[in-house]
Amino acid sequence: MTHCRDRSEILAQLRAAAPSVLPSLLSCDFSNLERELQQLQEAAVTSLHFDVMDGVFVPNFTYGMPVIAALRDRTNLIFDVHLMITEPARHVKHFRDAGADVITIHAEAVNDPRPVLDEIRRLGAAAGLAINPATPVETIESILPNCDVVLVMSVEAGFGGQAFNEVALEKLKQLSMVSGSDPLLEVDGGINVATIGGCVESGAQLLVVGSAIFSAEDYQVPISELRDVAKGAIGISGN
């Protein structure tokens, strides 16, 4: 199976599914990725989140294109790829070729994100821009027209399992006011049943969740609970 969605289809699917829980594979069992994928698909998720770290931009080091390409052949889920790397312009085409549907770069990793975001769109993927907790929204306001997704980090980029930083809520509210209906707002870090509702109320549409899902034996249970709380925060009933 190869990806064939273009940017407009990717964004339409993400909007239709919002608020959406995106399992972060950083927390999964890499010794059995096929089983992990099967469990997540059985839980009816629409997207998977991939944290790609180079050991330079952030101190941790994770997976790259081969893992994404291997899973791409086994599922049609949307692949949301978060690049925590230096010089992302050198690599966005490779990640698109591997199967990424959304490619997010960090505002802190480049002097001017616009050319990279425009290249991601040219490749047919949705273009995302991430900001760390210490980065003010004001630094990216002028770049919002180039973004399809803005990822607000509620923890410092680089490691899973960190506690939620409530500065993310103010940023989501601010972005909701300055960006209108575009771009999609995403939040990552410390998301669980206690924090997901506030994120949705503040404007988040895409909610990246790691340990709160993968610490459970049956992933459908926490995903269902998270989904219910997220939908309840905006008055949507049902699953």
Short mmCIF file of C-alpha atoms in Angstrom, two decimals:
data_model
loop_
_atom_site.label_atom_id
_atom_site.label_comp_id
_atom_site.label_asym_id
_atom_site.label_seq_id
_atom_site.Cartn_x
_atom_site.Cartn_y
_atom_site.Cartn_z
CA MET A 1 0.00 0.00 0.00
CA THR A 2 1.39 3.41 -0.95
CA HIS A 3 0.15 6.84 0.01
CA CYS A 4 -1.72 8.71 -2.68
CA ARG A 5 -3.49 11.46 -0.76
CA ASP A 6 -2.74 15.03 -1.69
CA ARG A 7 -2.70 17.99 0.68
CA SER A 8 -6.37 18.93 0.23
CA GLU A 9 -7.55 15.39 0.94
CA ILE A 10 -5.25 15.08 3.97
CA LEU A 11 -6.57 18.30 5.48
CA ALA A 12 -10.19 17.41 4.73
CA GLN A 13 -9.82 14.07 6.52
CA LEU A 14 -8.12 15.68 9.52
CA ARG A 15 -10.84 18.33 9.84
CA ALA A 16 -13.61 15.76 9.51
CA ALA A 17 -12.13 13.67 12.34
CA ALA A 18 -11.45 16.57 14.74
CA PRO A 19 -11.08 16.54 17.66
CA SER A 20 -8.80 13.61 16.94
CA VAL A 21 -6.51 11.52 19.14
CA LEU A 22 -3.17 10.78 17.44
CA PRO A 23 -1.19 7.97 19.10
CA SER A 24 2.50 8.82 19.27
CA LEU A 25 4.56 5.82 18.26
CA LEU A 26 7.47 7.10 20.35
CA SER A 27 5.84 5.25 23.25
CA CYS A 28 4.93 2.03 21.44
CA ASP A 29 6.51 -1.43 21.57
CA PHE A 30 9.03 -1.39 18.70
CA SER A 31 9.66 -5.10 19.10
CA ASN A 32 6.26 -5.77 17.52
CA LEU A 33 5.19 -2.83 15.38
CA GLU A 34 2.74 -4.88 13.35
CA ARG A 35 0.81 -5.87 16.48
CA GLU A 36 0.87 -2.26 17.70
CA LEU A 37 -0.49 -1.06 14.38
CA GLN A 38 -3.26 -3.64 14.45
CA GLN A 39 -4.36 -2.60 17.94
CA LEU A 40 -4.44 1.07 16.96
CA GLN A 41 -6.44 0.37 13.82
CA GLU A 42 -8.91 -1.69 15.85
CA ALA A 43 -9.33 1.38 18.07
CA ALA A 44 -10.42 3.29 14.93
CA VAL A 45 -7.77 6.00 15.05
CA THR A 46 -7.46 8.07 11.89
CA SER A 47 -3.86 9.22 12.25
CA LEU A 48 -0.51 8.17 13.71
CA HIS A 49 2.10 10.59 15.03
CA PHE A 50 5.80 9.98 14.38
CA ASP A 51 8.44 11.80 16.44
CA VAL A 52 11.67 11.96 14.44
CA MET A 53 14.69 13.15 16.46
CA ASP A 54 18.26 13.53 15.22
CA GLY A 55 20.23 13.76 18.48
CA VAL A 56 21.28 17.29 17.48
CA PHE A 57 18.23 19.57 17.55
CA VAL A 58 17.09 17.56 20.57
CA PRO A 59 19.28 15.29 22.73
CA ASN A 60 17.30 12.14 22.00
CA PHE A 61 17.59 10.02 18.83
CA THR A 62 14.73 8.01 17.36
CA TYR A 63 13.68 6.40 14.07
CA GLY A 64 13.64 7.74 10.52
CA MET A 65 12.37 7.00 7.03
CA PRO A 66 12.67 3.17 7.10
CA VAL A 67 10.19 2.76 9.98
CA ILE A 68 7.71 5.13 8.34
CA ALA A 69 8.06 3.42 4.96
CA ALA A 70 7.62 -0.04 6.50
CA LEU A 71 4.39 0.95 8.22
CA ARG A 72 3.16 2.88 5.19
CA ASP A 73 2.95 -0.39 3.29
CA ARG A 74 0.60 -1.80 5.94
CA THR A 75 -1.95 0.93 6.56
CA ASN A 76 -3.80 3.82 5.00
CA LEU A 77 -3.90 5.86 8.23
CA ILE A 78 -2.73 9.46 8.00
CA PHE A 79 0.94 9.75 8.97
CA ASP A 80 1.71 12.91 10.94
CA VAL A 81 5.50 13.25 10.99
CA HIS A 82 7.07 15.65 13.49
CA LEU A 83 10.66 16.48 12.55
CA MET A 84 12.73 17.49 15.57
CA ILE A 85 15.84 17.84 13.43
CA THR A 86 18.30 20.39 12.16
CA GLU A 87 18.29 21.33 8.46
CA PRO A 88 14.81 19.91 7.78
CA ALA A 89 14.89 21.23 4.21
CA ARG A 90 17.37 18.49 3.33
CA HIS A 91 15.01 15.74 4.40
CA VAL A 92 11.37 16.69 3.76
CA LYS A 93 11.27 15.05 0.31
CA HIS A 94 12.63 11.78 1.74
CA PHE A 95 9.95 11.75 4.42
CA ARG A 96 7.22 12.51 1.89
CA ASP A 97 8.52 9.69 -0.31
CA ALA A 98 8.49 7.37 2.72
CA GLY A 99 4.80 8.06 3.24
CA ALA A 100 4.38 11.17 5.39
CA ASP A 101 1.06 12.97 4.93
CA VAL A 102 1.76 15.84 7.34
CA ILE A 103 5.34 17.04 7.78
CA THR A 104 5.99 19.39 10.70
CA ILE A 105 9.24 21.29 11.22
CA HIS A 106 10.31 23.35 14.21
CA ALA A 107 10.32 27.14 14.09
CA GLU A 108 13.44 27.03 16.27
CA ALA A 109 15.34 24.85 13.77
CA VAL A 110 15.42 27.29 10.85
CA ASN A 111 15.97 31.00 10.30
CA ASP A 112 12.95 31.25 8.00
CA PRO A 113 10.44 28.40 7.94
CA ARG A 114 8.55 29.70 4.90
CA PRO A 115 10.65 28.07 2.12
CA VAL A 116 10.55 24.69 3.88
CA LEU A 117 6.80 24.89 4.49
CA ASP A 118 6.23 25.87 0.87
CA GLU A 119 8.35 22.91 -0.29
CA ILE A 120 6.33 20.52 1.87
CA ARG A 121 3.15 21.79 0.22
CA ARG A 122 4.74 21.50 -3.24
CA LEU A 123 5.43 17.84 -2.47
CA GLY A 124 1.72 17.33 -1.83
CA ALA A 125 1.88 17.00 1.96
CA ALA A 126 0.33 19.23 4.61
CA ALA A 127 2.86 21.65 6.11
CA GLY A 128 3.18 21.95 9.88
CA LEU A 129 5.13 24.31 12.12
CA ALA A 130 5.94 23.43 15.74
CA ILE A 131 6.88 25.74 18.59
CA ASN A 132 8.48 24.80 21.90
CA PRO A 133 7.07 26.04 25.25
CA ALA A 134 9.50 28.95 25.40
CA THR A 135 8.70 30.23 21.89
CA PRO A 136 6.04 32.97 21.82
CA VAL A 137 3.18 32.80 19.32
CA GLU A 138 4.16 36.27 18.13
CA THR A 139 7.32 34.89 16.51
CA ILE A 140 5.27 32.82 14.04
CA GLU A 141 2.19 35.00 13.45
CA SER A 142 3.45 36.25 10.09
CA ILE A 143 4.14 32.66 8.99
CA LEU A 144 0.65 31.29 9.72
CA PRO A 145 -0.54 31.69 6.08
CA ASN A 146 2.20 29.21 5.09
CA CYS A 147 1.04 26.63 7.65
CA ASP A 148 -1.60 23.92 7.39
CA VAL A 149 -0.93 22.76 10.97
CA VAL A 150 0.56 24.51 13.99
CA LEU A 151 1.88 22.16 16.66
CA VAL A 152 2.04 23.64 20.14
CA MET A 153 4.47 21.71 22.32
CA SER A 154 3.25 21.41 25.90
CA VAL A 155 6.59 19.84 26.92
CA GLU A 156 10.16 20.41 25.83
CA ALA A 157 10.77 18.59 22.57
CA GLY A 158 12.93 15.50 22.81
CA PHE A 159 11.52 12.99 25.27
CA GLY A 160 8.20 11.31 26.01
CA GLY A 161 6.49 11.04 29.39
CA GLN A 162 6.89 14.68 30.49
CA ALA A 163 4.26 16.57 32.49
CA PHE A 164 1.88 18.95 30.71
CA ASN A 165 2.86 22.64 30.71
CA GLU A 166 -0.25 24.84 30.83
CA VAL A 167 1.47 27.56 28.79
CA ALA A 168 0.22 25.53 25.83
CA LEU A 169 -3.39 26.43 26.65
CA GLU A 170 -2.74 30.15 26.37
CA LYS A 171 -0.91 29.63 23.09
CA LEU A 172 -3.77 27.57 21.66
CA LYS A 173 -6.25 30.29 22.64
CA GLN A 174 -4.03 32.96 21.12
CA LEU A 175 -3.61 30.99 17.89
CA SER A 176 -7.36 30.42 17.71
CA MET A 177 -7.88 34.17 17.74
CA VAL A 178 -5.16 35.17 15.29
CA SER A 179 -5.40 32.35 12.76
CA GLY A 180 -9.17 32.00 12.27
CA SER A 181 -10.20 28.63 10.82
CA ASP A 182 -6.73 27.89 9.40
CA PRO A 183 -4.40 26.28 10.23
CA LEU A 184 -5.33 23.18 12.24
CA LEU A 185 -4.11 23.40 15.83
CA GLU A 186 -2.25 20.45 17.34
CA VAL A 187 -0.86 19.88 20.83
CA ASP A 188 1.74 17.37 21.96
CA GLY A 189 3.09 16.45 25.39
CA GLY A 190 1.52 15.24 28.62
CA ILE A 191 -1.92 14.72 27.06
CA ASN A 192 -4.17 12.42 29.09
CA VAL A 193 -7.78 12.32 30.31
CA ALA A 194 -7.01 15.10 32.81
CA THR A 195 -5.51 17.51 30.24
CA ILE A 196 -7.19 16.72 26.92
CA GLY A 197 -10.45 18.54 27.65
CA GLY A 198 -8.73 21.83 28.40
CA CYS A 199 -6.71 21.54 25.20
CA VAL A 200 -9.83 21.07 23.10
CA GLU A 201 -11.61 23.93 24.87
CA SER A 202 -8.58 26.12 24.07
CA GLY A 203 -8.78 25.30 20.37
CA ALA A 204 -6.77 22.10 19.78
CA GLN A 205 -8.13 19.86 17.04
CA LEU A 206 -5.31 17.29 16.88
CA LEU A 207 -4.19 15.75 20.18
CA VAL A 208 -1.00 13.73 20.28
CA VAL A 209 -1.01 11.10 23.02
CA GLY A 210 1.81 8.73 23.98
CA SER A 211 2.17 7.09 27.37
CA ALA A 212 -1.51 7.55 28.30
CA ILE A 213 -2.32 5.09 25.49
CA PHE A 214 0.66 2.77 25.40
CA SER A 215 0.82 2.16 29.15
CA ALA A 216 -2.53 0.35 28.85
CA GLU A 217 -2.90 -3.32 27.98
CA ASP A 218 -5.81 -2.68 25.64
CA TYR A 219 -5.30 0.53 23.66
CA GLN A 220 -8.98 0.82 22.76
CA VAL A 221 -9.85 1.63 26.38
CA PRO A 222 -7.74 4.80 26.83
CA ILE A 223 -8.35 5.93 23.24
CA SER A 224 -12.11 5.67 23.76
CA GLU A 225 -11.88 7.55 27.07
CA LEU A 226 -9.70 10.27 25.56
CA ARG A 227 -12.01 10.61 22.57
CA ASP A 228 -15.08 10.90 24.81
CA VAL A 229 -13.52 13.64 26.93
CA ALA A 230 -12.31 15.52 23.84
CA LYS A 231 -15.71 15.39 22.18
CA GLY A 232 -17.45 16.29 25.43
CA ALA A 233 -15.32 19.42 25.65
CA ILE A 234 -17.04 20.76 22.53
CA GLY A 235 -20.41 19.14 23.09
CA ILE A 236 -20.16 16.25 20.61
CA SER A 237 -21.84 13.04 21.73
CA GLY A 238 -21.06 9.47 20.71
CA ASN A 239 -17.88 7.78 19.48
#
